[in-house]
Short mmCIF file of C-alpha atoms and ligand atoms in Angstrom, two decimals:
data_model
loop_
_atom_site.label_atom_id
_atom_site.label_comp_id
_atom_site.label_asym_id
_atom_site.label_seq_id
_atom_site.Cartn_x
_atom_site.Cartn_y
_atom_site.Cartn_z
CA MET A 52 66.19 -17.52 18.29
CA SER A 53 64.46 -15.47 15.97
CA GLU A 54 65.24 -14.88 12.38
CA ASN A 55 66.41 -11.56 13.30
CA THR A 56 68.65 -11.24 15.82
CA PRO A 57 72.24 -9.99 16.43
CA GLY A 58 73.11 -13.24 17.30
CA THR A 59 71.76 -14.65 13.62
CA ASP A 60 73.22 -11.80 11.77
CA SER A 61 77.01 -12.57 12.82
CA LEU A 62 76.31 -16.59 12.44
CA LEU A 63 74.94 -15.24 8.88
CA ARG A 64 77.57 -13.55 7.77
CA ALA A 65 80.04 -16.01 9.39
CA ALA A 66 78.22 -18.57 6.78
CA ALA A 67 78.16 -16.42 4.02
CA LYS A 68 82.16 -16.04 4.13
CA LEU A 69 82.69 -19.89 4.46
CA ILE A 70 80.27 -20.51 1.48
CA ALA A 71 81.89 -17.44 -0.32
CA SER A 72 85.33 -18.67 0.50
CA SER A 73 84.68 -22.57 -0.52
CA ARG A 74 86.25 -23.89 -3.80
CA TYR A 75 83.67 -27.35 -3.94
CA LEU A 76 80.51 -26.10 -2.24
CA THR A 77 77.77 -28.79 -1.51
CA ALA A 78 74.61 -29.27 0.04
CA PHE A 79 73.08 -32.22 1.90
CA SER A 80 69.39 -31.88 2.37
CA GLY A 81 66.34 -33.56 4.15
CA ALA A 82 62.71 -33.38 4.80
CA GLY A 83 63.00 -29.84 6.76
CA ILE A 84 64.02 -28.00 3.37
CA SER A 85 60.52 -28.73 2.12
CA VAL A 86 58.27 -27.70 5.47
CA GLU A 87 58.14 -24.21 4.26
CA SER A 88 56.57 -26.03 0.75
CA GLY A 89 53.83 -27.28 2.64
CA ILE A 90 55.58 -31.04 3.39
CA PRO A 91 55.58 -32.30 6.73
CA PRO A 92 58.91 -33.56 7.84
CA PHE A 93 58.60 -37.30 8.89
CA ARG A 94 59.79 -37.05 12.43
CA GLY A 95 58.79 -34.42 14.72
CA PRO A 96 55.69 -32.71 15.67
CA GLY A 97 53.22 -33.04 12.98
CA GLY A 98 55.75 -35.53 11.35
CA VAL A 99 54.48 -38.33 8.63
CA TRP A 100 55.77 -40.93 11.28
CA GLU A 101 52.85 -39.45 13.74
CA LYS A 102 50.27 -40.53 11.08
CA TYR A 103 51.99 -43.70 9.35
CA ASP A 104 53.53 -46.89 10.91
CA PRO A 105 57.27 -46.56 9.29
CA GLU A 106 56.54 -50.43 8.35
CA ILE A 107 54.23 -49.43 5.43
CA LEU A 108 57.45 -48.21 3.27
CA ASP A 109 59.49 -51.84 4.66
CA LEU A 110 60.33 -53.67 1.23
CA ASP A 111 58.88 -57.03 2.84
CA TYR A 112 55.75 -55.90 4.38
CA PHE A 113 54.92 -53.53 0.66
CA ARG A 114 55.19 -56.91 -1.15
CA ALA A 115 53.15 -58.81 1.56
CA HIS A 116 50.50 -56.32 2.29
CA PRO A 117 50.18 -53.86 -0.84
CA GLU A 118 46.56 -53.32 0.27
CA LYS A 119 47.77 -51.64 3.19
CA SER A 120 50.93 -49.81 2.02
CA TRP A 121 49.39 -48.37 -1.11
CA PRO A 122 46.84 -46.19 0.51
CA ALA A 123 49.29 -44.83 2.41
CA ILE A 124 51.95 -44.09 -0.48
CA ARG A 125 48.60 -42.35 -2.21
CA ASP A 126 48.03 -40.19 0.70
CA LEU A 127 51.55 -38.78 0.57
CA PHE A 128 51.28 -38.44 -2.64
CA THR A 129 48.41 -36.35 -2.69
CA VAL A 130 51.10 -33.59 -0.70
CA PHE A 131 53.46 -33.91 -3.48
CA LEU A 132 51.24 -34.30 -6.57
CA GLY A 133 48.20 -32.05 -5.31
CA THR A 134 45.71 -34.88 -6.71
CA GLY A 135 42.43 -33.89 -5.19
CA ASP A 136 41.56 -30.94 -3.97
CA ARG A 137 45.28 -29.79 -3.01
CA PRO A 138 47.38 -27.80 -5.36
CA PRO A 139 50.66 -29.24 -6.04
CA VAL A 140 53.30 -28.23 -4.13
CA ARG A 141 56.23 -25.84 -4.93
CA PRO A 142 60.08 -25.28 -4.39
CA ASN A 143 60.61 -23.08 -1.48
CA ARG A 144 63.39 -20.06 -1.47
CA ALA A 145 65.91 -22.66 -0.07
CA HIS A 146 65.46 -25.18 -3.38
CA ASP A 147 65.78 -22.10 -5.32
CA VAL A 148 68.83 -20.59 -4.09
CA LEU A 149 70.60 -23.51 -4.11
CA ALA A 150 69.83 -24.25 -7.72
CA ALA A 151 70.87 -20.30 -8.37
CA TRP A 152 74.42 -21.36 -6.86
CA GLU A 153 74.69 -24.24 -8.99
CA ARG A 154 74.11 -22.46 -12.22
CA GLN A 155 76.20 -19.67 -10.88
CA GLY A 156 79.47 -22.21 -10.08
CA ARG A 157 78.97 -21.40 -6.66
CA LEU A 158 77.27 -25.09 -5.86
CA LYS A 159 78.62 -28.59 -7.11
CA CYS A 160 76.21 -30.69 -6.03
CA THR A 161 72.98 -31.23 -3.92
CA ILE A 162 72.27 -34.25 -2.12
CA THR A 163 69.29 -34.87 -1.08
CA GLN A 164 67.21 -37.48 0.85
CA ASN A 165 64.11 -36.17 -0.37
CA ILE A 166 61.24 -38.00 -2.52
CA ASP A 167 59.64 -34.99 -3.55
CA GLY A 168 60.94 -33.73 -6.33
CA LEU A 169 61.43 -30.35 -5.43
CA HIS A 170 64.92 -29.73 -5.67
CA ALA A 171 64.58 -30.94 -9.63
CA ALA A 172 61.71 -28.22 -10.14
CA ALA A 173 63.76 -25.43 -8.79
CA GLY A 174 65.83 -26.24 -11.91
CA SER A 175 68.70 -28.17 -9.61
CA ARG A 176 70.76 -30.29 -12.01
CA SER A 177 73.97 -31.36 -10.20
CA LEU A 178 71.78 -33.57 -7.62
CA VAL A 179 72.08 -36.69 -6.23
CA GLU A 180 68.21 -38.44 -5.08
CA PHE A 181 69.88 -40.78 -2.54
CA HIS A 182 66.62 -42.27 -1.78
CA GLY A 183 65.59 -42.24 -5.54
CA HIS A 184 62.44 -40.46 -6.39
CA CYS A 185 58.56 -40.49 -7.14
CA ARG A 186 58.19 -39.88 -10.71
CA THR A 187 57.88 -43.42 -11.85
CA MET A 188 56.82 -46.77 -10.67
CA THR A 189 58.57 -50.01 -11.35
CA CYS A 190 56.72 -53.66 -11.74
CA LEU A 191 58.49 -55.98 -9.02
CA ASP A 192 58.22 -59.23 -11.49
CA CYS A 193 59.23 -57.73 -14.67
CA GLY A 194 60.73 -54.67 -14.58
CA ARG A 195 58.20 -52.51 -16.51
CA GLN A 196 58.32 -48.68 -15.46
CA LEU A 197 55.20 -46.21 -15.92
CA PRO A 198 55.35 -42.58 -14.94
CA LEU A 199 53.59 -42.38 -11.32
CA THR A 200 50.61 -40.09 -11.54
CA ALA A 201 47.50 -39.65 -9.51
CA GLU A 202 46.09 -41.91 -12.92
CA THR A 203 48.24 -44.78 -13.05
CA VAL A 204 48.12 -45.34 -9.16
CA ARG A 205 44.27 -45.04 -9.02
CA ASP A 206 43.83 -48.91 -8.32
CA PRO A 207 43.88 -50.00 -4.68
CA VAL A 208 46.59 -51.77 -5.77
CA PRO A 209 48.47 -50.96 -9.04
CA ARG A 210 49.71 -54.05 -10.86
CA CYS A 211 51.10 -54.48 -14.22
CA SER A 212 50.10 -56.12 -17.01
CA CYS A 213 51.96 -59.17 -16.21
CA GLY A 214 50.33 -59.59 -12.92
CA GLY A 215 53.50 -58.09 -10.91
CA LEU A 216 52.98 -55.68 -8.14
CA PHE A 217 53.91 -52.11 -9.12
CA LYS A 218 56.54 -50.18 -6.13
CA PRO A 219 57.20 -46.82 -6.53
CA ASP A 220 60.69 -45.79 -7.23
CA PHE A 221 61.86 -44.42 -4.16
CA VAL A 222 63.90 -46.62 -1.92
CA PHE A 223 61.78 -48.13 1.33
CA PHE A 224 63.36 -49.22 4.16
CA GLY A 225 64.97 -52.66 3.84
CA GLU A 226 66.04 -51.89 0.01
CA GLY A 227 69.22 -50.92 -1.00
CA ILE A 228 70.36 -47.37 -2.42
CA PRO A 229 70.99 -46.92 -5.81
CA ALA A 230 74.54 -47.88 -6.52
CA ALA A 231 75.08 -44.57 -8.78
CA ALA A 232 73.36 -42.45 -6.12
CA MET A 233 75.59 -44.14 -3.04
CA GLU A 234 78.80 -43.40 -5.76
CA ASP A 235 78.01 -39.62 -6.42
CA ALA A 236 77.19 -39.03 -2.65
CA GLU A 237 80.80 -40.30 -1.58
CA HIS A 238 82.22 -38.69 -4.29
CA ALA A 239 80.75 -35.47 -3.28
CA ALA A 240 81.80 -36.29 0.33
CA LEU A 241 85.38 -37.06 -0.26
CA HIS A 242 85.60 -33.82 -2.53
CA THR A 243 83.36 -31.16 -0.85
CA ASP A 244 85.48 -28.37 1.50
CA CYS A 245 82.27 -26.95 2.82
CA MET A 246 79.20 -28.97 3.13
CA ILE A 247 75.81 -27.38 3.97
CA LEU A 248 73.14 -29.59 6.08
CA VAL A 249 69.60 -28.32 5.78
CA GLY A 250 66.67 -29.59 7.22
CA THR A 251 67.54 -33.29 8.43
CA SER A 252 67.86 -34.97 11.29
CA GLY A 253 70.32 -37.09 10.69
CA VAL A 254 68.90 -40.81 12.39
CA VAL A 255 68.79 -42.64 8.70
CA TYR A 256 71.60 -44.54 7.39
CA PRO A 257 72.95 -45.12 5.40
CA ALA A 258 72.49 -41.75 4.18
CA ALA A 259 73.24 -40.38 7.73
CA ALA A 260 76.65 -40.99 6.92
CA ILE A 261 77.62 -39.22 4.07
CA PRO A 262 78.29 -35.36 6.32
CA PRO A 263 80.58 -37.55 9.01
CA LEU A 264 82.56 -38.77 5.82
CA ALA A 265 82.93 -35.13 4.54
CA LYS A 266 83.76 -33.99 7.75
CA ARG A 267 86.20 -36.90 8.20
CA HIS A 268 87.78 -35.52 4.81
CA GLY A 269 88.37 -31.99 5.85
CA ALA A 270 85.18 -30.43 5.01
CA THR A 271 83.65 -27.35 7.46
CA ILE A 272 80.14 -28.45 8.00
CA ILE A 273 77.28 -25.47 7.88
CA GLU A 274 73.94 -26.64 9.47
CA ILE A 275 70.51 -25.10 9.04
CA ASN A 276 67.84 -26.43 11.38
CA PRO A 277 65.62 -24.35 13.54
CA VAL A 278 66.64 -27.23 16.47
CA PRO A 279 69.96 -29.18 16.96
CA SER A 280 69.77 -32.18 14.96
CA ASP A 281 72.17 -35.77 15.75
CA TYR A 282 74.85 -34.12 13.70
CA THR A 283 74.78 -30.84 15.65
CA PRO A 284 77.15 -31.96 18.58
CA ARG A 285 79.21 -34.51 16.55
CA ILE A 286 80.38 -32.60 13.52
CA THR A 287 78.51 -29.32 12.94
CA ASP A 288 81.17 -26.30 12.96
CA LEU A 289 78.54 -23.41 12.53
CA PHE A 290 74.98 -23.83 13.71
CA LEU A 291 72.15 -21.74 12.08
CA PRO A 292 68.94 -21.97 14.17
CA LEU A 293 66.62 -20.85 11.13
CA LYS A 294 64.42 -22.07 8.96
CA ALA A 295 65.78 -22.94 5.43
CA ALA A 296 63.66 -21.04 3.42
CA PRO A 297 64.30 -17.42 5.64
CA ALA A 298 68.28 -18.74 6.16
CA PHE A 299 68.82 -19.19 2.34
CA ASP A 300 67.17 -15.95 1.63
CA ARG A 301 69.28 -14.11 3.89
CA LEU A 302 72.56 -16.18 2.46
CA ALA A 303 71.87 -15.48 -1.12
CA ALA A 304 71.63 -11.62 0.03
CA LEU A 305 74.98 -11.54 1.83
CA LEU A 306 76.57 -13.08 -1.54
CA THR A 307 75.19 -10.80 -3.66
CA ALA A 308 75.90 -7.94 -1.59
N1 APR B 621 63.88 -25.62 8.01
C1 APR B 621 64.80 -26.30 8.26
N2 APR B 621 64.77 -27.51 8.79
C2 APR B 621 63.35 -28.28 9.62
C3 APR B 621 62.66 -27.28 9.30
C4 APR B 621 62.44 -25.86 8.28
N3 APR B 621 61.30 -24.85 8.14
N4 APR B 621 61.53 -27.73 9.54
C5 APR B 621 62.11 -28.72 10.34
N5 APR B 621 63.01 -28.89 10.42
C6 APR B 621 63.73 -30.03 10.59
C7 APR B 621 63.51 -30.52 12.34
O1 APR B 621 63.92 -29.86 12.57
C8 APR B 621 64.38 -32.35 11.45
O2 APR B 621 65.53 -32.31 12.44
O3 APR B 621 63.87 -30.69 9.57
C9 APR B 621 64.46 -32.03 10.23
C10 APR B 621 63.78 -33.57 9.45
O4 APR B 621 63.80 -34.18 9.95
P1 APR B 621 63.32 -35.77 9.19
O5 APR B 621 61.81 -35.89 9.88
O6 APR B 621 63.91 -36.81 10.52
O7 APR B 621 63.61 -35.78 8.08
P2 APR B 621 64.64 -36.44 7.53
O8 APR B 621 66.48 -36.10 8.25
O9 APR B 621 65.12 -36.60 5.86
O10 APR B 621 64.86 -38.29 7.54
C11 APR B 621 66.01 -39.13 6.87
O11 APR B 621 63.79 -40.99 7.28
O12 APR B 621 62.07 -41.54 7.02
C12 APR B 621 63.32 -41.48 6.31
O13 APR B 621 63.36 -41.66 4.31
C13 APR B 621 62.69 -40.91 5.14
O14 APR B 621 64.67 -39.45 3.91
C14 APR B 621 63.81 -39.57 4.69
C15 APR B 621 64.95 -39.87 6.51
#
């Protein structure tokens, strides 16, 4: 469905009405919200997992083969950090609108699975980074933390002065979710009366359990995604078959009209 058809107009108006009348609005985002900032999603056409085997981000594999994982992680960061000849990626309209709604007191919390830092860059502060972030890296032996920059990861396998292996502070497969992030996400899911799902396939747990938890506790689920996800037939009340940036641009206009 294109972005400007009578069908999408009425869906957007219905979504704007739900958002306007919500008393505890939350958002749950995945890689799709950053696609229009130039960051590929993990799954689907052109996804990261078409280029890399997910095992490079498995914790046991990383410990055993850091010389294989780190080049792929550095490659991923050139997209986020703009190292080399690429400019750093910037938040798009979807990130900006969510941050503005938080400042206006309309949005209580954004839960993101993303580690690209774009919600924080857009100004979101009530933000749950469910899969951690890539601002720092921590030594697996002594716990020393360093900022994660193109400079600090220039060695093929970044190691601490104690000899330990540095690991970026985002969550690897096989690694637990930071306790505070889990707590904050569950708190939001138990209190929200309207959750906007944007740009997520809904297939990676335990993150993927958050929207169903909100649904079970009475939340209305609005979903923004150009194609249906695992959530669409199961928990979505209002599906907007749209890309994130134009959808949020139109919703913002409807809510200020
Ligand atoms: N706007 C909105 N959604 C989009 C857009 C767009 N412009 N482009 C793609 N999408 C949708 C896709 O249709 C897909 O449903 O975004 C979703 C991206 O899905 P995934 O790549 O699976 O990303 P995500 O759901 O965030 O993955 C969850 O998997 O690999 C792990 O830790 C990684 O956090 C990630 C987790």
